[in-house]
CSV table of C-alpha atoms in Angstrom, one decimal:
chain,number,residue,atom,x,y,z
A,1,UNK,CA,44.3,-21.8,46.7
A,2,UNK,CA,44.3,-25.8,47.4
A,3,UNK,CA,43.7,-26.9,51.3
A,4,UNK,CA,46.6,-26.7,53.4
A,5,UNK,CA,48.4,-24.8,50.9
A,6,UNK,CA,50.0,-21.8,52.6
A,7,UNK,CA,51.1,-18.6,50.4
A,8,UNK,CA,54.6,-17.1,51.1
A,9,UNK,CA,54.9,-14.9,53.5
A,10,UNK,CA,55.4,-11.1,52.0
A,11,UNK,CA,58.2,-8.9,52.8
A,12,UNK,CA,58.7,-5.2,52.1
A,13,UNK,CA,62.1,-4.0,52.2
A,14,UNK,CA,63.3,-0.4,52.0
A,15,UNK,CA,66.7,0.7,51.1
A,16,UNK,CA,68.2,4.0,50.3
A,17,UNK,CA,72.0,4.3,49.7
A,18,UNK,CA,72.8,7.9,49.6
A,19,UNK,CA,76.5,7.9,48.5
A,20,UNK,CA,78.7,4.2,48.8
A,21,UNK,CA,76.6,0.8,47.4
A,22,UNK,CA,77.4,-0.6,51.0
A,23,UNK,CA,73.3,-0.3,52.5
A,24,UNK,CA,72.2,-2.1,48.9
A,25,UNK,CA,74.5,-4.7,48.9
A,26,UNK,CA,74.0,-5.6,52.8
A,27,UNK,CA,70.3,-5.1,52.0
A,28,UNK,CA,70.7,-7.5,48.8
A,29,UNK,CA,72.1,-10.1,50.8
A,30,UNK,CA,69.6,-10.1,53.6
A,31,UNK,CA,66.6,-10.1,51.0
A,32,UNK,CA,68.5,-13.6,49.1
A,33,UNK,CA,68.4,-15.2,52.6
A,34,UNK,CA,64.7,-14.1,53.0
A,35,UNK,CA,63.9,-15.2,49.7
A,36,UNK,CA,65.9,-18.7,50.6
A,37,UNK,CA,63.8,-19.1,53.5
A,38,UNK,CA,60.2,-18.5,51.6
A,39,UNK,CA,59.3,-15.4,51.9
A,40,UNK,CA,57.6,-13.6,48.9
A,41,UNK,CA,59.9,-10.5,49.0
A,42,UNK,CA,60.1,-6.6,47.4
A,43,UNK,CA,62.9,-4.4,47.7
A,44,UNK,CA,62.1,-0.7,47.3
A,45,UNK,CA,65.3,1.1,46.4
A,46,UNK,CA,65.9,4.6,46.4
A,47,UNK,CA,69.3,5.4,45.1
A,48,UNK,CA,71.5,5.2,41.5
A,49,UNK,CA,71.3,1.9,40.5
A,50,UNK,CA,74.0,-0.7,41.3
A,51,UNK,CA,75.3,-3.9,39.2
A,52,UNK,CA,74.3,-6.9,40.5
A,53,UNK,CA,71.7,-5.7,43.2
A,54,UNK,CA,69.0,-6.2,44.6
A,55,UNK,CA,69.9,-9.6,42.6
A,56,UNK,CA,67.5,-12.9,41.0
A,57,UNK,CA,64.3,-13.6,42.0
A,58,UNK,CA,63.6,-10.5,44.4
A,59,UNK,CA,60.9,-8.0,43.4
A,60,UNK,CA,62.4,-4.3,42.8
A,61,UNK,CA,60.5,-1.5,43.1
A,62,UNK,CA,62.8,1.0,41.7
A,63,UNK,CA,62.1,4.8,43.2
A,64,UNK,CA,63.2,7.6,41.4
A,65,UNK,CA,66.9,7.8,42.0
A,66,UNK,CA,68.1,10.7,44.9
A,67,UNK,CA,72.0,11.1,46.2
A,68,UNK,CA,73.6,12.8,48.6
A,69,UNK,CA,74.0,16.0,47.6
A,70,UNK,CA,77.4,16.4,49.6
A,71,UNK,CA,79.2,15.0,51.7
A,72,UNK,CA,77.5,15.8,55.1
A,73,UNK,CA,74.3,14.0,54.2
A,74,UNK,CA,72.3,17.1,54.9
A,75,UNK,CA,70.8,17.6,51.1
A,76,UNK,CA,68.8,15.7,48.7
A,77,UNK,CA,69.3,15.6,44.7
A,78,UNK,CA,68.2,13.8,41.3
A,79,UNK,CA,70.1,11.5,39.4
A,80,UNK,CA,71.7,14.4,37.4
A,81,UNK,CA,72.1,16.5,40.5
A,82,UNK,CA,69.9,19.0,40.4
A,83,UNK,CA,68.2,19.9,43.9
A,84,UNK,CA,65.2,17.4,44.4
A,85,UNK,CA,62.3,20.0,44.8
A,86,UNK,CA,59.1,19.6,46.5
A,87,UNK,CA,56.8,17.9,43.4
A,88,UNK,CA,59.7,15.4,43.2
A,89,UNK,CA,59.6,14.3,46.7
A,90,UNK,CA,56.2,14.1,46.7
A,91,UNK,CA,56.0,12.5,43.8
A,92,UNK,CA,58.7,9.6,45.2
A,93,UNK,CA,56.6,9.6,48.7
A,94,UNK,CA,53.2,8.1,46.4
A,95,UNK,CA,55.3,5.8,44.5
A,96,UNK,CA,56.5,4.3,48.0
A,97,UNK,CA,53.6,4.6,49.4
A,98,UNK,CA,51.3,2.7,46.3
A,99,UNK,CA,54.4,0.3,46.4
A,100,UNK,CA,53.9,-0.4,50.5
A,101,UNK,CA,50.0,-1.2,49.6
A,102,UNK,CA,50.5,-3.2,46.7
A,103,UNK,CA,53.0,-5.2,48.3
A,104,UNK,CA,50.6,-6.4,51.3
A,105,UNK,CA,53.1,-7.2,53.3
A,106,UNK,CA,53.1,-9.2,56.6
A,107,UNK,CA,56.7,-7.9,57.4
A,108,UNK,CA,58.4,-4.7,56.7
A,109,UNK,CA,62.2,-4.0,56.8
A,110,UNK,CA,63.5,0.0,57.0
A,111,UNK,CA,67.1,-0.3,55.9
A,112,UNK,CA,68.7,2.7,59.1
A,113,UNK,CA,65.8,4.5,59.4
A,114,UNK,CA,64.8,5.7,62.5
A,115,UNK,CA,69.0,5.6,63.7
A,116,UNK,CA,70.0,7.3,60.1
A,117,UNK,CA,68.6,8.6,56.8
A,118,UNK,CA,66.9,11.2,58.9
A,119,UNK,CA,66.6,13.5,55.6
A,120,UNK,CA,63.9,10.4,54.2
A,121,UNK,CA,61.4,11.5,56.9
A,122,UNK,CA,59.4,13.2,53.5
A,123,UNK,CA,58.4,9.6,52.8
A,124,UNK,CA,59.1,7.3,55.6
A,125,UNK,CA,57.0,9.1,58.6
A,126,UNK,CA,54.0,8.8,56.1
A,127,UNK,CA,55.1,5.2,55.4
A,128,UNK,CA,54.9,4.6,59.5
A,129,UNK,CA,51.4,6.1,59.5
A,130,UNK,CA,50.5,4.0,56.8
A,131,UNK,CA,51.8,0.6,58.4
A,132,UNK,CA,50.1,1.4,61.9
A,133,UNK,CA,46.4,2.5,59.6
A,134,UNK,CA,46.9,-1.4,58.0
A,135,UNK,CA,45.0,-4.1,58.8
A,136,UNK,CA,47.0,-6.9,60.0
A,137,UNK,CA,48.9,-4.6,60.8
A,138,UNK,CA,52.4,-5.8,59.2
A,139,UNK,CA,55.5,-6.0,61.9
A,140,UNK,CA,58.1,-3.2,61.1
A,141,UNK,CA,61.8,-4.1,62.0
A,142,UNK,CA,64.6,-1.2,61.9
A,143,UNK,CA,67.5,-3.1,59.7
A,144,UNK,CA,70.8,-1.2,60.9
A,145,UNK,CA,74.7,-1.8,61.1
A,146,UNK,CA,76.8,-2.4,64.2
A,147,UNK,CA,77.8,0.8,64.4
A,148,UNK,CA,76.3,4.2,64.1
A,149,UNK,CA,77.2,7.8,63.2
A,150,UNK,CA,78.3,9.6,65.8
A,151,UNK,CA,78.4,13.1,67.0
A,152,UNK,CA,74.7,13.5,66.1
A,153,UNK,CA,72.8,16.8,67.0
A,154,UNK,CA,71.1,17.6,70.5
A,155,UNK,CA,67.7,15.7,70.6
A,156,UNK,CA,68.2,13.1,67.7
A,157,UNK,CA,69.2,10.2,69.7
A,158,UNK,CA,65.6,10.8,71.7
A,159,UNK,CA,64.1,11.4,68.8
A,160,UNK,CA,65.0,7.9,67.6
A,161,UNK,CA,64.2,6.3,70.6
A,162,UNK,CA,60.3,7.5,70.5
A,163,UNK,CA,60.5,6.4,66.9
A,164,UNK,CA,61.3,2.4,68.1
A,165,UNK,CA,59.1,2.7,70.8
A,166,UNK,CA,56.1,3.9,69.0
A,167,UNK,CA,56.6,1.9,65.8
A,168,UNK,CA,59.1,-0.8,65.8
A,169,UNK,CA,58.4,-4.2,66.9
A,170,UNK,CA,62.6,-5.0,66.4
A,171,UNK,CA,65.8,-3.5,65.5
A,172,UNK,CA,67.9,-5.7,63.4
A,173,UNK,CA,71.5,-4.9,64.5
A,174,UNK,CA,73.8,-6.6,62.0
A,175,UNK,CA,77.1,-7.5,63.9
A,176,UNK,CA,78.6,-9.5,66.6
A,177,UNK,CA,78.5,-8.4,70.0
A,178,UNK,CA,81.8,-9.9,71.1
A,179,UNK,CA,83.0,-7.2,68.6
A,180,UNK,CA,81.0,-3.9,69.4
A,181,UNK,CA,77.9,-3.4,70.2
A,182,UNK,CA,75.2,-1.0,69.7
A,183,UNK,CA,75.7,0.9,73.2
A,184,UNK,CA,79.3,1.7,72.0
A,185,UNK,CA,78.4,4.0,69.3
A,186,UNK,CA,74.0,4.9,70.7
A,187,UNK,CA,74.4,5.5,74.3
A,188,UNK,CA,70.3,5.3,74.6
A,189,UNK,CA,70.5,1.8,73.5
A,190,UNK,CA,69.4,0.5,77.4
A,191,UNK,CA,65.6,2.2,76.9
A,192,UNK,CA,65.1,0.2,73.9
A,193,UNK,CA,66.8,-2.9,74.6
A,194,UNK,CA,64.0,-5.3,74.4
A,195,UNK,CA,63.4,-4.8,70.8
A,196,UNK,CA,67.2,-5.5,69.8
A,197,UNK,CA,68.1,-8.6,68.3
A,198,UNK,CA,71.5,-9.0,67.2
A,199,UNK,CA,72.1,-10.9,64.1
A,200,UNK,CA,75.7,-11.4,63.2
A,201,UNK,CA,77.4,-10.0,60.6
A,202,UNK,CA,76.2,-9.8,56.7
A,203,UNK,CA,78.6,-11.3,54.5
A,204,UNK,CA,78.6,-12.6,51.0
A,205,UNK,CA,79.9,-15.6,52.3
A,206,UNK,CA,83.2,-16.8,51.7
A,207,UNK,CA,84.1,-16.1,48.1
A,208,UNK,CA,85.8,-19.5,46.2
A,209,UNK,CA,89.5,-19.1,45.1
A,210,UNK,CA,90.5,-15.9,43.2
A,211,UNK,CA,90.9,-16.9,39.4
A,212,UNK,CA,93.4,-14.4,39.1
A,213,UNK,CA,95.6,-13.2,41.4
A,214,UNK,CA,97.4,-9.3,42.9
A,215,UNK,CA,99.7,-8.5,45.2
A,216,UNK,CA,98.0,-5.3,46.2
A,217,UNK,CA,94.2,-4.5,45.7
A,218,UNK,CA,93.1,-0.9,46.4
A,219,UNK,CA,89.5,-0.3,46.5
A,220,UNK,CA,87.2,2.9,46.6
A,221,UNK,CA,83.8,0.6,47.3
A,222,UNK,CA,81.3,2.9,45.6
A,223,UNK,CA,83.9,5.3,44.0
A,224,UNK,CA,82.0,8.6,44.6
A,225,UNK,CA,84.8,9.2,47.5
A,226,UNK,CA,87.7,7.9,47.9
A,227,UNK,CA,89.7,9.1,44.8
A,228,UNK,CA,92.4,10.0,47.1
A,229,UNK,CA,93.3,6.5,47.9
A,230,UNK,CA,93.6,5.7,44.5
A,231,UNK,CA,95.3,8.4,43.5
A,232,UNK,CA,97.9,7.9,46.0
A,233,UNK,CA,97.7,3.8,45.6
A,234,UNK,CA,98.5,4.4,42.2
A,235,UNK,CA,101.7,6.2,42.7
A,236,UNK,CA,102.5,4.2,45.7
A,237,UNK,CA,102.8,1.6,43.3
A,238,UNK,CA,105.9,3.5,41.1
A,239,UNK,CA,107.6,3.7,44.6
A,240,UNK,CA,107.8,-0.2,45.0
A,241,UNK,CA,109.7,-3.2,43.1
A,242,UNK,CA,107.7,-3.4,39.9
A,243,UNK,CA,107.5,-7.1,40.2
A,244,UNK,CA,104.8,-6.0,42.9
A,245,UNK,CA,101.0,-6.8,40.5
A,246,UNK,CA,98.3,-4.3,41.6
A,247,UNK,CA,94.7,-3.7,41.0
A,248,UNK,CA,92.9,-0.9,41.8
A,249,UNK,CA,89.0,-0.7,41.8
A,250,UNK,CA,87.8,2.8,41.1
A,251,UNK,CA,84.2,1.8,41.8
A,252,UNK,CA,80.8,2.5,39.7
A,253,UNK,CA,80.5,5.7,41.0
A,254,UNK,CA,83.6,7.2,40.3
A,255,UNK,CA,83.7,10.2,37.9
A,256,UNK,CA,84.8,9.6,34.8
A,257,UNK,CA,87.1,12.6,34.8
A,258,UNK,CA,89.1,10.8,37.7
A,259,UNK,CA,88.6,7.6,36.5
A,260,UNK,CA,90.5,8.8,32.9
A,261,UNK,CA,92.9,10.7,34.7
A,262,UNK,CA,94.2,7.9,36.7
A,263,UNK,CA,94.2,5.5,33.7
A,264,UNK,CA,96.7,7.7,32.1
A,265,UNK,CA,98.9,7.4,35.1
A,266,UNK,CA,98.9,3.8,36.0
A,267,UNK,CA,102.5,1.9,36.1
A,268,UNK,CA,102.7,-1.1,34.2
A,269,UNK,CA,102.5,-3.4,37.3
A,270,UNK,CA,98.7,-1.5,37.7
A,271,UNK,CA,95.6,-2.7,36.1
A,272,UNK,CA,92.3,-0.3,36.9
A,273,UNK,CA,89.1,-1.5,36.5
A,274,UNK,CA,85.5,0.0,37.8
A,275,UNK,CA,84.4,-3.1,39.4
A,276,UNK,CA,84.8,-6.4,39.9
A,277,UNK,CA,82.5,-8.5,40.8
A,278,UNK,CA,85.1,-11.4,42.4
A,279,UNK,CA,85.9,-9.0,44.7
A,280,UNK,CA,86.1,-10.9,47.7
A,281,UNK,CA,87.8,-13.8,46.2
A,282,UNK,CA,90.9,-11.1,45.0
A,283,UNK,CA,90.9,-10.1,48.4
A,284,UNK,CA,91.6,-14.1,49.4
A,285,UNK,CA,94.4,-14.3,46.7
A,286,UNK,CA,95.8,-11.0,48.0
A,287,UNK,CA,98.4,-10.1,50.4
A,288,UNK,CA,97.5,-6.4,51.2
A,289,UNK,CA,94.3,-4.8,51.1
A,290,UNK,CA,94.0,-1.3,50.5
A,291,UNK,CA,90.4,0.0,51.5
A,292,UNK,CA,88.0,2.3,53.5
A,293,UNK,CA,86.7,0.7,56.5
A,294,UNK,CA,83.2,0.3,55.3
A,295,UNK,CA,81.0,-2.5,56.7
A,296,UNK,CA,81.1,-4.6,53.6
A,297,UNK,CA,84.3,-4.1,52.8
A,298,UNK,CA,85.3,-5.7,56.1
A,299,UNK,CA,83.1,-8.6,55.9
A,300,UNK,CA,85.1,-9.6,53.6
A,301,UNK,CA,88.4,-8.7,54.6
A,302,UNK,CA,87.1,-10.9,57.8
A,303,UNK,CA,87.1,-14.1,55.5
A,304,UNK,CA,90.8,-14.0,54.6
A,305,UNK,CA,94.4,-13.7,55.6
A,306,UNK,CA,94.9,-10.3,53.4
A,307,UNK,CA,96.4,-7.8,55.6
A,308,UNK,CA,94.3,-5.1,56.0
A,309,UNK,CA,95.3,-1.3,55.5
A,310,UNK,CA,92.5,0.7,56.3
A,311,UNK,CA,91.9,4.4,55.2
A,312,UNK,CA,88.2,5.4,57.1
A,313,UNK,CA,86.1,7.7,55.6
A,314,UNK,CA,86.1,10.7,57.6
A,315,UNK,CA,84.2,13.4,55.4
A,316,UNK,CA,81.5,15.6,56.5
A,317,UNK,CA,82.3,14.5,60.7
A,318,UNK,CA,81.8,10.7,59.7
A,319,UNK,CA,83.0,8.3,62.5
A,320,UNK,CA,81.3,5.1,62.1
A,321,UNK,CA,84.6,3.7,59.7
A,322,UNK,CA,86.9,5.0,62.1
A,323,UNK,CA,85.3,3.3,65.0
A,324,UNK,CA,85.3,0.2,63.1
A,325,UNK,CA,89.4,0.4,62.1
A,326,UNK,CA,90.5,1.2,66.0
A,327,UNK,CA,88.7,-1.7,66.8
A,328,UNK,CA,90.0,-4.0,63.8
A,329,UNK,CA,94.0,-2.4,64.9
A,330,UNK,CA,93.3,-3.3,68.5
A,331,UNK,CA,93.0,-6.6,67.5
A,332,UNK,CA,95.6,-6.8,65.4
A,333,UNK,CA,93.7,-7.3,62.1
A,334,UNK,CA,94.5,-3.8,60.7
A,335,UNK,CA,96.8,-0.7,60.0
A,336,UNK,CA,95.0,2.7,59.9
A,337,UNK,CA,96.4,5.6,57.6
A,338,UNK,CA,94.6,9.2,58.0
A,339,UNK,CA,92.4,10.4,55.0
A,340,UNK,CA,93.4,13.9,55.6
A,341,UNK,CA,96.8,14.1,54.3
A,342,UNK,CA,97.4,11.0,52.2
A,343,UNK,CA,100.2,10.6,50.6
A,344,UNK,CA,102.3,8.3,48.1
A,345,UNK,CA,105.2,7.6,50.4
A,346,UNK,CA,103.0,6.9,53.3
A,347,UNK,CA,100.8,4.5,51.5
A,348,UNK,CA,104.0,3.0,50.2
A,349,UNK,CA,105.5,2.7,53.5
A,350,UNK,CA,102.2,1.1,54.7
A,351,UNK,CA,102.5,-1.5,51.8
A,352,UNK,CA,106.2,-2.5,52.7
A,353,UNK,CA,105.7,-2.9,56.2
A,354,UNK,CA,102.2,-5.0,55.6
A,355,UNK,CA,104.1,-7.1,53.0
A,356,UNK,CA,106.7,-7.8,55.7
A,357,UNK,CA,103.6,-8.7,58.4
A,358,UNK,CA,102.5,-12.2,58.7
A,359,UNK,CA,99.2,-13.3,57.6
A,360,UNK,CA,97.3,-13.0,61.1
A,361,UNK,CA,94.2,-15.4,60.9
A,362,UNK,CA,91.0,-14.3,60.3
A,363,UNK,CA,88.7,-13.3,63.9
A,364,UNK,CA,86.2,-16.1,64.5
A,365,UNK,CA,83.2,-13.6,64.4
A,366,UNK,CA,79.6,-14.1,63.4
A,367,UNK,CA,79.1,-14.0,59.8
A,368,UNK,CA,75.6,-15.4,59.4
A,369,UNK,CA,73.8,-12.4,59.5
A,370,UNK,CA,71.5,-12.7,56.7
A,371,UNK,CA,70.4,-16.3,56.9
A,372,UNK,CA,69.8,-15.2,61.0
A,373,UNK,CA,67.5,-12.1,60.0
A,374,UNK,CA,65.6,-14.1,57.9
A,375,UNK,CA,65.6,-16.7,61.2
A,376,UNK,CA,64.6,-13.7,63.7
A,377,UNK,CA,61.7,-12.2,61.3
A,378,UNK,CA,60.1,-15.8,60.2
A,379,UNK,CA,60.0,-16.0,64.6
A,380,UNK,CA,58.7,-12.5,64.9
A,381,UNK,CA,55.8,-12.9,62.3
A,382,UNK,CA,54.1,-16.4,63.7
């Protein structure tokens, strides 16, 4: 290498989406600001593939695939989804592991780990062991949303706390704290407070203007819940003048059983597609948004004057979308309607009364959360 030349420095970057594409597309975005800054980096990713992600010009180590394998989170399987034995897990564990050391990374990013993903610990508590047995030692930053899963079992919350203070030299929150803030939703957040750097929220940025344009846009993010919206979405739209134009998004992971069934039952004024890759630019040339209350999904709801009707995913004892939708309606950014017990009429009646609603403007909130990570970890590394 020429004098005064210096090499990039090397990220490693885990992510494991168990269910929604939410982790690898907030992931995705933080490793294109890295990447945009000068780092050398390589996203390991652990779950089905998505379109689009990680994206150009980031190294992808792809692990073989695992899912939930319901929807409490609590089990593990394969891409067809068959229970992921032992030999598979090890066999994913070595991959990683060969991955970590090929990498040679001066930083490494754990995408929820120690705070979630607790059912990774096959592979990720040999991966800390690894990092603290490396020489530099690499700094290891904890990569996490704003908020957390709640209602988690006696002894976890310590649990994560020994993890940060025997491992982690930060914890990346990505959000605002003017909005919430870690303490609202991880009450032991004061005995690890020095390690917390908040970064602002990830975004994609805002999108340019929609090339084509809805009245309504219903979206399942991921797909592999959330059929229920668009099942009643789609009949809600049957119940309305038919001058109304809707588009629903079933999402990549939607089965194709559901996705076929609903195509045979969409009004004229409905057009279905899997995905969409404008996304956030519909949502601009929308009036109504129809949506869980997922992180992503948010940021970019947070970037236009759509009106928001939020349906948060409460499956399995999940809170963290229902946290985040009180706290959008308190501010008057959002309606809320219950997942339990959806229905076409109140979806419909949810519509009407958003279409009659004016635009309220977008909350002046941090959005530069990726470009800031890649700030906070270029400070943390020297």
């Amino acid at each position: 290498m020429a004098e005064g030349i210096m090499s990039a420095p090397r990220v490693f970057f885990y992510v494991q989406h168990l269910l929604g594409i939410g982790h690898i597309a907030r992931a995705s975005r933080i490793a294109a600001a890295l990447v945009r800054d000068g780092f050398d980096v390589t996203v390991a990713t652990g779950g089905l593939p998505v379109p689009g992600f990680p994206g150009e010009n980031i190294k992808t180590v792809a692990l073989p695939p695992v899912v939930a394998s319901n929807a409490g989170f609590s089990g593990l399987a394969d891409a067809g989804g068959a229970a992921a034995d032992e030999a598979f897990l090890n066999r994913r564990r070595d991959l990683l592991l060969t991955a970590f050391r090929e990498a040679a990374p001066e930083a490494v990013i754990i995408e929820a780990f120690p705070f979630g993903r607790r059912q990774m610990r096959f592979e990720l508590l040999p991966l800390l062991d690894a990092i603290e047995k490396t020489q530099p030692r690499p700094k290891l930053f904890s990569s996490v949303r704003d908020i957390l899963q709640q209602n988690r079992k006696p002894g976890r919350d310590e649990e994560t706390v020994a993890l940060v203070r025997n491992h982690f030299d930060g914890v990346l929150v990505h959000g605002d704290p003017s909005f919430v803030r870690l303490e609202d939703t991880f009450p032991l957040t004061s005995e690890i407070a020095s390690k917390i750097r908040y970064t602002g929220m990830v975004v994609a940025g805002r999108a340019p203007d929609p090339e084509e344009t809805f009245d309504i846009v219903a979206s399942a993010g991921g797909g592999a819940v959330g059929v229920d919206l668009l099942r009643a979405a789609n009949a809600a739209a049957a119940m309305l003048p038919s001058n109304l134009r809707w588009l629903l998004i079933g999402g990549p992971n939607l089965p194709e059983a559901e996705y076929a069934a609903l195509a045979n039952a969409t009004p004229h004024n409905v057009t279905l597609v899997r995905f969409r890759k404008d996304f956030p630019s519909l949502l601009r040339g929308a009036r109504v948004s129809i949506s869980q209350a997922g992180y992503n999904t948010v940021g970019d709801l947070l970037q236009t004057d759509c009106r928001a009707i939020l349906i948060p995913f409460v499956a399995g004892g999940e809170t963290e979308q229902t946290v985040r939708a009180e706290k959008l309606k308190a501010l008057g950014l959002a309606d809320i309607l219950p997942e339990v017990g959806l229905t076409p009429e109140i979806v419909a009646g949810a519509v009407k009364a958003a279409l009659a609603t004016s635009c309220t403007p977008a909350m002046p909130l941090d959005l530069g959360g990726a470009d800031k990570t890649a700030a906070i970890i270029r400070s943390m590394i020297g």
